[in-house]
Amino acid sequence: MHSISRIPKDDSTPTTPGAAPKVGFVSLGCPKALVDSEQILTQLRAEGYETAKSYDGADLVIVNTCGFIDAAVQESLDAIGEALAENGKVIVTGCLGAKKDAAGDDIITKVHPKVLAVTGPHALAEVMNSVHVHLPKPHEPFIDLLPPQGIKLTPKHYAYLKISEGCNHRCSFCIIPSMRGDLVSRPIAELMLEAENLFKSGVKELLVISQDTSAYGVDVKFRSGFWNGRPVKTHMTQLTEALGELAKSYGAWVRLHYVYPYPHVDQIIPMMSGGHILPYLDVPLQHAHPEVLKRMKRPASGEKNLDRIQAWRKMNPELTIRSTFIAGFPGETEAEFEYLLDFLKEAEIDRLGCFAYSPVQGATANELANPVPEEVREERRGRVMLLQEEISKKRLKAKVGKTVRVLIDEVTRSGGVGRSAADAPEIDGVVYVKPPYEPHKKLAVGQFVDVTITASDAHDLWGEAE
C-alpha cells in the first residue's frame, strides 16, 4: 500500500505579516506513515498553523519520508530535493530519517545538508519542536477550528485507524523494527474514541492498520480498558468486536490489514457475517516453503497457513484474502519457488502482490548465502503474477450474476467507481457501476449501493446499481 500527498506548484504568495504561518506538507509511504502525517497536521492545526497549498505559499515544508526499499529511499530523497529547490526551508521526518548508510552516516543530511532538521518515524513531539524553532507558533491558536476527528489526508468517507506502533518480529528482510521500535499498543479507549469521532465525521469505512494487527495488546499483557462503561481487553478479538458494534450503529465498514495468521484470528471470522467487520483479511505471508520462511525468520509455517486459510473459508465462504509474497529471496532454489507456486494454486489467494527481493541496507538477509541473481528474481516475480492473474480472473468471474454491496469512491459521467468488501482502497480492484435507470436516483461519493455484477476481468468488476 502506497500513498503520496504532494504540494502543487503555483504562484501563491507566502504568509503576509500578521497572518497565521503556513506549513507545506509532503507525505510519502504506507498508510502507517500517512497516519503519522495526519497526526502532525492535526497538531499544526491545533496550534494555529495553516496548511499551504503550494511550495511558494509555504513558510516551511515538512517531508514525511519512506525508507523501506531502495526505490522508496530514492523517491524520498527526490521529494526532499524538490522541496529544498522550491521552498528552501525543509524539515524531514519518517522512516528514512532513522536510516544510516554503510558508513553509519545519516543518509538525508549527507545528500541534503541544507535540511533544517531530521527525525525518525512516529516523532510528533520532535517534529513540532523543530517547527517551533524555525517557524514560531501563533500567539492565539484557534483550538475550536480543529475537527474532533483530526486532520485527514484520505477522502472523507474512509480513514485509517493505526492501533499500534512498532513490531516485535525480526524478519531478516525487514528493517522496520530498527526504525519504529518494538510493539507499542495504543490504549483501547483512545482507539474507540477516535473511531467514533471518525464515524461521526462521515467515515463509512475504517481501515485498521499496524505493523502486526494480530499482536495488538501483547506488550501490555492484554490489560483491560473501558469503553462505554464496560471493560474491554486490549486484544485484537475484543477490539474487533467493539469496532464492529460501533460501525453497525453508523452503518459503516471495518477492514482489517496486516493480520498475522495466529490461532486467535479464527475467532474473528464469525464476526464477519454481520456486514460491518468485512470478510476480508490482509495476511502478509511472504512465502510458503518452510526453509525459506525459516531464513526469513517469519513467525509461521507454510503448511499451517494453508490449513488455516482453508478453515477460514469453510467458516466464511465470502472471505477475501489479500497477501504479499517475495520472489527470489536469498538461497531460494527453483524447487522452493515451485513449492510457492503450488501453494498459490491450492490457496487461491484472492488479491496478491509480489515483489522481487530487493536488498535493504541494514537487513540481515543481505548476509545470507546464495543470493539469487536479479534477472532470476524478476523472472520469478513475473511467473507469480501470471499465475495470480489466472486465479484472480477465475475467482472474479464467479461473482458475475451476484449482487454485492459497493461503497462509491468516485462519480463519473457514466456512473461511478466503487469498491466491494473484497477491495481495499488503492491496492485492490474496483467496481465500475452503472447508475439506476430512474433519473432521480444519482450516485454519490460515500454512498453504499447494491450492485448486480454483469462482467469481470482479472482485476475489476462491472455492474448495475439496483
Coordinates of C-alpha atoms in Angstrom, one line a residue:
M1 CA 0.0 0.0 0.0
H2 CA 1.4 3.3 -1.1
S3 CA 0.1 6.8 -0.7
I4 CA 1.5 10.1 -1.6
S5 CA 0.4 13.7 -1.0
R6 CA 2.4 16.3 -2.7
I7 CA 2.3 20.1 -2.8
P8 CA 1.4 21.5 -6.2
K9 CA 3.4 24.4 -7.7
D10 CA 1.6 27.6 -8.3
D11 CA 2.0 31.4 -7.9
S12 CA 0.7 31.7 -4.3
T13 CA 2.4 34.1 -2.0
P14 CA 3.9 33.3 1.4
T15 CA 2.3 34.4 4.6
T16 CA 1.6 38.1 4.9
P17 CA 2.5 40.0 8.1
G18 CA 0.1 39.2 10.9
A19 CA -1.4 36.2 9.1
A20 CA -1.1 32.6 10.5
P21 CA 2.1 30.9 9.5
K22 CA 1.7 28.3 6.7
V23 CA 3.3 24.9 6.6
G24 CA 3.5 22.8 3.4
F25 CA 3.4 19.0 3.7
V26 CA 4.6 16.1 1.6
S27 CA 3.5 12.7 2.7
L28 CA 5.2 9.5 1.3
G29 CA 4.9 5.8 2.1
C30 CA 2.4 3.4 3.5
P31 CA -0.9 4.0 5.5
K32 CA 1.1 3.8 8.7
A33 CA 3.2 6.8 7.6
L34 CA 0.0 8.5 6.4
V35 CA -1.4 8.3 9.9
D36 CA 1.8 9.9 11.2
S37 CA 1.3 12.7 8.7
E38 CA -2.3 13.2 9.8
Q39 CA -1.2 13.4 13.5
I40 CA 1.4 16.1 12.6
L41 CA -1.1 18.1 10.5
T42 CA -3.7 17.8 13.4
Q43 CA -1.2 19.2 15.9
L44 CA -0.2 22.0 13.5
R45 CA -3.9 23.0 13.1
A46 CA -4.4 22.8 16.8
E47 CA -1.6 25.3 17.4
G48 CA -3.0 27.7 14.8
Y49 CA -0.7 27.0 11.8
E50 CA -2.3 26.9 8.4
T51 CA -1.6 24.3 5.6
A52 CA -0.1 25.7 2.4
K53 CA -1.3 24.6 -1.0
S54 CA 1.9 25.3 -2.7
Y55 CA 5.7 25.4 -2.1
D56 CA 5.6 29.1 -2.9
G57 CA 2.8 29.7 -0.4
A58 CA 4.6 27.9 2.5
D59 CA 6.8 29.4 5.2
L60 CA 8.2 26.0 5.8
V61 CA 7.8 22.5 4.3
I62 CA 7.7 19.1 6.2
V63 CA 8.5 16.0 4.2
N64 CA 7.4 12.6 5.7
T65 CA 9.6 10.0 4.1
C66 CA 9.6 6.3 3.4
G67 CA 12.8 4.2 3.6
F68 CA 11.7 0.6 3.3
I69 CA 13.2 -0.3 -0.1
D70 CA 15.7 1.4 -2.4
A71 CA 13.0 2.8 -4.7
A72 CA 11.3 4.4 -1.7
V73 CA 14.5 5.8 -0.5
Q74 CA 15.2 7.5 -3.8
E75 CA 11.7 8.8 -4.1
S76 CA 12.0 10.4 -0.6
L77 CA 15.4 11.9 -1.4
D78 CA 14.0 13.3 -4.6
A79 CA 11.0 14.8 -2.8
I80 CA 13.3 16.5 -0.2
G81 CA 15.4 17.9 -3.1
E82 CA 12.3 19.2 -4.8
A83 CA 11.1 20.9 -1.5
L84 CA 14.5 22.5 -1.0
A85 CA 14.7 23.8 -4.5
E86 CA 11.1 25.1 -4.5
N87 CA 11.0 26.5 -0.9
G88 CA 14.3 26.2 0.9
K89 CA 13.1 25.6 4.4
V90 CA 12.6 21.9 4.9
I91 CA 12.1 19.6 8.0
V92 CA 12.3 15.9 7.3
T93 CA 10.6 13.1 9.3
G94 CA 9.7 9.5 8.8
C95 CA 11.4 6.1 8.2
L96 CA 14.3 7.4 6.1
G97 CA 15.2 9.8 8.9
A98 CA 16.1 6.8 11.0
K99 CA 18.3 5.1 8.4
K100 CA 22.1 5.3 8.2
D101 CA 24.3 4.4 5.2
A102 CA 27.1 1.7 5.3
A103 CA 29.5 4.1 7.0
G104 CA 27.0 4.9 9.7
D105 CA 26.2 8.4 8.5
D106 CA 22.8 9.9 8.3
I107 CA 21.5 9.4 4.7
I108 CA 19.4 12.5 4.4
T109 CA 21.9 15.1 5.7
K110 CA 24.6 13.5 3.6
V111 CA 22.6 14.0 0.4
H112 CA 20.8 17.2 1.5
P113 CA 22.9 19.0 4.1
K114 CA 20.6 22.1 4.0
V115 CA 17.6 20.5 5.6
L116 CA 16.7 22.2 8.9
A117 CA 16.1 19.1 11.0
V118 CA 15.7 15.3 10.6
T119 CA 13.7 12.9 12.8
G120 CA 12.6 9.3 12.6
P121 CA 9.1 8.0 12.2
H122 CA 6.3 8.5 14.8
A123 CA 8.0 11.6 16.2
L124 CA 5.3 14.1 16.6
A125 CA 6.9 16.0 19.6
E126 CA 10.3 16.2 17.8
V127 CA 8.8 17.5 14.6
M128 CA 6.7 20.1 16.4
N129 CA 9.8 21.2 18.4
S130 CA 11.6 21.8 15.1
V131 CA 8.7 23.7 13.6
H132 CA 8.6 25.9 16.7
V133 CA 12.3 26.7 16.3
H134 CA 12.1 27.7 12.7
L135 CA 8.5 28.9 12.5
P136 CA 7.2 30.1 15.9
K137 CA 3.6 29.2 16.6
P138 CA 0.9 31.9 16.6
H139 CA 0.2 33.5 19.9
E140 CA -3.5 32.6 20.0
P141 CA -4.2 29.2 18.3
F142 CA -7.8 28.6 17.4
I143 CA -8.3 25.3 19.0
D144 CA -12.0 25.3 18.1
L145 CA -11.1 25.1 14.4
L146 CA -9.8 21.6 14.9
P147 CA -12.4 18.9 14.0
P148 CA -12.8 16.1 16.6
Q149 CA -11.5 13.5 14.1
G150 CA -8.3 15.5 13.4
I151 CA -6.9 16.4 10.0
K152 CA -7.2 13.5 7.5
L153 CA -5.4 13.0 4.2
T154 CA -7.8 10.4 2.9
P155 CA -11.2 11.1 1.3
K156 CA -14.0 12.0 3.8
H157 CA -15.7 8.6 3.5
Y158 CA -12.8 6.4 4.6
A159 CA -9.9 6.6 7.1
Y160 CA -7.1 4.6 8.6
L161 CA -7.0 3.7 12.3
K162 CA -3.5 2.9 13.5
I163 CA -3.8 0.6 16.6
S164 CA -0.2 0.2 17.4
E165 CA 3.4 1.3 16.6
G166 CA 6.5 -0.9 16.0
C167 CA 6.9 -4.6 15.8
N168 CA 8.4 -7.4 17.9
H169 CA 9.3 -9.6 14.9
R170 CA 12.8 -9.6 13.5
C171 CA 12.2 -10.7 9.9
S172 CA 15.5 -10.9 8.1
F173 CA 14.4 -8.8 5.1
C174 CA 12.9 -6.0 7.2
I175 CA 14.3 -3.0 9.0
I176 CA 11.1 -1.6 10.3
P177 CA 11.8 -2.5 14.0
S178 CA 15.1 -0.6 13.8
M179 CA 13.2 2.4 12.6
R180 CA 9.9 2.2 14.5
G181 CA 11.0 0.1 17.5
D182 CA 9.2 -2.7 19.3
L183 CA 5.4 -3.1 19.6
V184 CA 3.6 -0.3 21.5
S185 CA -0.2 -0.8 21.5
R186 CA -2.5 2.2 21.8
P187 CA -5.0 2.3 24.7
I188 CA -8.2 0.7 23.6
A189 CA -10.4 3.5 24.9
E190 CA -8.4 6.0 22.9
L191 CA -8.9 3.9 19.8
M192 CA -12.6 3.6 20.3
L193 CA -13.0 7.4 20.8
E194 CA -11.0 8.1 17.6
A195 CA -13.1 5.5 15.7
E196 CA -16.3 7.1 17.0
N197 CA -15.2 10.6 16.0
L198 CA -14.3 9.3 12.5
F199 CA -17.7 7.7 12.1
K200 CA -19.4 10.9 13.4
S201 CA -17.5 12.9 10.8
G202 CA -18.9 10.8 7.9
V203 CA -16.4 8.0 7.6
K204 CA -18.1 4.9 6.1
E205 CA -15.0 2.6 6.0
L206 CA -12.4 2.3 8.8
L207 CA -9.2 0.5 7.8
V208 CA -7.4 -0.9 10.8
I209 CA -3.6 -0.9 10.4
S210 CA -0.4 -1.5 12.3
Q211 CA 2.8 -3.5 11.8
D212 CA 1.2 -6.6 13.3
T213 CA -2.5 -6.2 14.0
S214 CA -2.8 -9.7 15.4
A215 CA -0.3 -8.9 18.2
Y216 CA -2.3 -5.9 19.5
G217 CA -2.1 -5.8 23.3
V218 CA 0.8 -8.3 23.7
D219 CA 3.1 -5.6 25.0
V220 CA 0.6 -4.6 27.8
K221 CA -0.4 -8.2 28.5
F222 CA -3.9 -7.6 27.2
R223 CA -4.8 -5.4 30.1
S224 CA -8.4 -4.1 30.2
G225 CA -9.5 -0.6 29.3
F226 CA -13.0 0.8 29.4
W227 CA -15.4 1.8 26.7
N228 CA -19.0 3.0 27.3
G229 CA -18.7 1.9 30.9
R230 CA -17.7 -1.6 30.3
P231 CA -14.3 -3.3 30.4
V232 CA -12.7 -4.2 27.0
K233 CA -9.4 -6.1 26.8
T234 CA -6.5 -4.7 24.8
H235 CA -6.7 -7.6 22.4
M236 CA -7.4 -8.0 18.7
T237 CA -10.6 -10.0 19.1
Q238 CA -12.2 -7.7 21.6
L239 CA -11.1 -4.6 19.7
T240 CA -12.6 -6.0 16.5
E241 CA -15.8 -6.9 18.3
A242 CA -16.1 -3.4 19.7
L243 CA -15.3 -1.7 16.4
G244 CA -17.9 -3.9 14.7
E245 CA -20.6 -2.9 17.2
L246 CA -19.7 0.8 16.8
A247 CA -19.6 0.5 13.0
K248 CA -23.1 -1.1 13.0
S249 CA -24.6 1.9 14.7
Y250 CA -23.3 4.1 11.9
G251 CA -23.9 1.7 9.0
A252 CA -20.2 1.6 8.3
W253 CA -17.5 -1.0 7.4
V254 CA -14.3 -2.1 9.3
R255 CA -11.5 -3.6 7.3
L256 CA -8.5 -5.5 8.8
H257 CA -5.0 -5.1 7.5
Y258 CA -1.6 -6.7 8.4
V259 CA -3.1 -9.7 10.2
Y260 CA -0.6 -12.4 11.0
P261 CA -2.2 -15.9 10.9
Y262 CA -2.2 -16.5 14.7
P263 CA -4.7 -19.0 16.1
H264 CA -6.9 -16.4 17.7
V265 CA -7.6 -14.9 14.2
D266 CA -10.0 -17.9 13.9
Q267 CA -12.3 -16.1 16.4
I268 CA -12.5 -13.0 14.1
I269 CA -14.0 -14.9 11.2
P270 CA -17.5 -15.4 12.7
M271 CA -17.7 -11.7 13.4
M272 CA -17.6 -11.1 9.6
S273 CA -21.1 -12.4 9.0
G274 CA -22.8 -9.2 10.1
G275 CA -21.8 -6.9 7.3
H276 CA -19.7 -4.5 9.4
I277 CA -16.5 -6.4 10.0
L278 CA -15.7 -7.1 6.4
P279 CA -15.0 -10.6 5.3
Y280 CA -11.5 -9.5 4.3
L281 CA -8.1 -10.3 5.7
D282 CA -4.8 -8.8 4.6
V283 CA -2.3 -11.5 5.7
P284 CA 1.4 -10.9 4.8
L285 CA 2.5 -14.4 4.2
Q286 CA 5.7 -13.6 2.1
H287 CA 6.4 -17.2 1.2
A288 CA 5.2 -20.8 1.6
H289 CA 8.3 -23.1 1.7
P290 CA 9.3 -23.9 5.3
E291 CA 13.0 -23.4 4.7
V292 CA 12.6 -20.0 3.0
L293 CA 10.2 -18.9 5.8
K294 CA 12.9 -20.0 8.3
R295 CA 15.6 -17.9 6.5
M296 CA 13.1 -15.0 6.5
K297 CA 12.5 -15.6 10.3
R298 CA 8.8 -15.5 9.7
P299 CA 6.5 -16.4 12.7
A300 CA 4.6 -19.1 10.8
S301 CA 4.9 -22.1 8.6
G302 CA 3.6 -22.7 5.1
E303 CA 1.7 -25.9 5.9
K304 CA -0.2 -24.3 8.8
N305 CA -1.0 -21.3 6.7
L306 CA -2.7 -23.4 4.0
D307 CA -4.7 -25.3 6.6
R308 CA -5.8 -22.1 8.3
I309 CA -6.8 -20.4 5.0
Q310 CA -8.9 -23.4 4.1
A311 CA -10.5 -23.5 7.6
W312 CA -11.3 -19.7 7.4
R313 CA -13.0 -20.2 4.0
K314 CA -15.1 -23.0 5.5
M315 CA -16.2 -20.7 8.3
N316 CA -17.0 -17.9 5.8
P317 CA -17.1 -18.7 2.1
E318 CA -17.3 -15.0 1.3
L319 CA -13.9 -14.3 2.8
T320 CA -11.4 -12.4 0.6
I321 CA -7.7 -12.9 1.4
R322 CA -5.0 -10.5 0.3
S323 CA -1.4 -11.2 0.8
T324 CA 2.1 -10.2 -0.3
F325 CA 5.0 -12.5 -1.3
I326 CA 8.7 -12.2 -2.1
A327 CA 10.2 -14.0 -5.1
G328 CA 14.0 -14.6 -5.3
F329 CA 14.8 -14.4 -1.6
P330 CA 18.5 -15.3 -0.9
G331 CA 19.0 -19.0 -1.2
E332 CA 15.6 -19.7 -2.9
T333 CA 16.1 -22.7 -5.1
E334 CA 14.0 -23.4 -8.2
A335 CA 12.3 -26.3 -6.2
E336 CA 11.5 -23.9 -3.3
F337 CA 10.0 -21.4 -5.8
E338 CA 7.9 -24.2 -7.4
Y339 CA 6.7 -25.1 -3.9
L340 CA 5.4 -21.5 -3.6
L341 CA 3.6 -21.7 -7.0
D342 CA 1.9 -25.0 -5.9
F343 CA 0.9 -23.3 -2.6
L344 CA -0.7 -20.4 -4.5
K345 CA -2.6 -22.8 -6.8
E346 CA -4.0 -24.5 -3.8
A347 CA -4.6 -21.5 -1.6
E348 CA -6.1 -19.4 -4.4
I349 CA -5.3 -16.0 -2.7
D350 CA -7.9 -13.5 -4.0
R351 CA -5.6 -10.4 -4.0
L352 CA -1.9 -10.8 -4.3
G353 CA 1.1 -8.6 -4.6
C354 CA 4.6 -10.0 -5.3
F355 CA 7.9 -8.3 -5.1
A356 CA 11.3 -9.4 -6.4
Y357 CA 13.6 -9.5 -3.4
S358 CA 15.4 -6.2 -3.0
P359 CA 18.4 -5.9 -0.6
V360 CA 17.7 -3.3 2.0
Q361 CA 20.6 -1.5 3.8
G362 CA 20.8 -2.9 7.3
A363 CA 18.7 -6.1 6.8
T364 CA 20.3 -9.3 8.0
A365 CA 19.0 -11.1 4.9
N366 CA 21.9 -9.4 3.0
E367 CA 24.3 -11.7 4.8
L368 CA 22.6 -14.9 3.7
A369 CA 24.4 -17.3 1.3
N370 CA 23.5 -17.9 -2.4
P371 CA 21.8 -14.6 -3.4
V372 CA 19.5 -15.0 -6.4
P373 CA 20.6 -13.1 -9.5
E374 CA 18.4 -10.1 -10.2
E375 CA 17.2 -11.4 -13.6
V376 CA 16.1 -14.6 -11.9
R377 CA 14.3 -12.7 -9.1
E378 CA 12.4 -10.6 -11.7
E379 CA 11.6 -13.7 -13.8
R380 CA 10.1 -15.5 -10.8
R381 CA 8.1 -12.4 -9.8
G382 CA 6.7 -12.4 -13.3
R383 CA 5.7 -16.1 -13.1
V384 CA 3.9 -15.5 -9.8
M385 CA 1.9 -12.6 -11.2
L386 CA 1.0 -14.6 -14.4
L387 CA -0.3 -17.4 -12.2
Q388 CA -2.2 -14.9 -10.0
E389 CA -3.8 -13.3 -12.9
E390 CA -5.4 -16.6 -13.8
I391 CA -6.5 -17.2 -10.2
S392 CA -8.0 -13.8 -9.9
K393 CA -9.8 -14.0 -13.2
K394 CA -11.4 -17.3 -12.1
R395 CA -12.4 -16.0 -8.7
L396 CA -13.9 -12.7 -10.0
K397 CA -15.8 -14.5 -12.8
A398 CA -17.6 -16.5 -10.1
K399 CA -19.1 -13.2 -8.9
V400 CA -20.9 -12.4 -12.2
G401 CA -24.6 -12.6 -11.6
K402 CA -24.3 -11.9 -7.9
T403 CA -25.4 -8.8 -6.1
V404 CA -22.7 -7.1 -3.9
R405 CA -22.6 -4.1 -1.7
V406 CA -20.4 -1.3 -3.1
L407 CA -19.0 1.9 -1.5
I408 CA -18.8 4.6 -4.1
D409 CA -15.4 6.4 -4.3
E410 CA -15.9 8.5 -7.4
V411 CA -18.8 9.7 -9.5
T412 CA -18.3 9.7 -13.3
R413 CA -20.3 10.7 -16.4
S414 CA -21.1 7.0 -17.0
G415 CA -22.0 6.2 -13.4
G416 CA -19.5 5.6 -10.6
V417 CA -16.4 3.8 -9.4
G418 CA -16.5 2.0 -6.1
R419 CA -15.3 -0.9 -4.0
S420 CA -16.8 -4.0 -2.7
A421 CA -15.9 -5.8 0.6
A422 CA -13.2 -7.5 -1.4
D423 CA -11.4 -4.3 -2.4
A424 CA -9.2 -2.1 -0.2
P425 CA -8.6 1.4 -1.5
E426 CA -5.5 1.9 -3.7
I427 CA -4.3 -1.7 -3.6
D428 CA -7.1 -3.9 -4.9
G429 CA -9.6 -3.8 -7.8
V430 CA -12.6 -1.6 -8.2
V431 CA -16.3 -2.0 -9.3
Y432 CA -17.5 0.1 -12.2
V433 CA -21.1 0.9 -11.5
K434 CA -23.8 1.9 -14.0
P435 CA -26.4 4.0 -12.2
P436 CA -30.0 3.1 -11.7
Y437 CA -32.3 3.8 -14.6
E438 CA -34.6 6.1 -12.5
P439 CA -33.5 9.7 -13.4
H440 CA -34.0 10.9 -9.8
K441 CA -31.5 8.4 -8.5
K442 CA -27.9 9.5 -8.7
L443 CA -24.8 8.0 -7.2
A444 CA -22.8 9.9 -4.6
V445 CA -19.4 9.6 -3.1
G446 CA -19.5 7.8 0.2
Q447 CA -22.8 6.1 -0.7
F448 CA -23.5 2.4 -0.3
V449 CA -25.3 0.8 -3.3
D450 CA -26.2 -2.8 -4.1
V451 CA -24.8 -3.7 -7.5
T452 CA -25.6 -6.7 -9.7
I453 CA -22.3 -7.8 -11.3
T454 CA -22.5 -8.2 -15.1
A455 CA -18.9 -8.6 -16.2
S456 CA -15.3 -9.1 -14.8
D457 CA -11.7 -9.4 -15.8
A458 CA -8.5 -10.3 -13.9
H459 CA -8.8 -7.3 -11.6
D460 CA -12.1 -5.4 -11.7
L461 CA -15.8 -5.9 -11.8
W462 CA -18.6 -4.1 -13.7
G463 CA -22.2 -4.0 -12.6
E464 CA -25.6 -2.2 -12.5
A465 CA -26.9 -0.4 -9.3
E466 CA -30.2 -1.6 -8.1

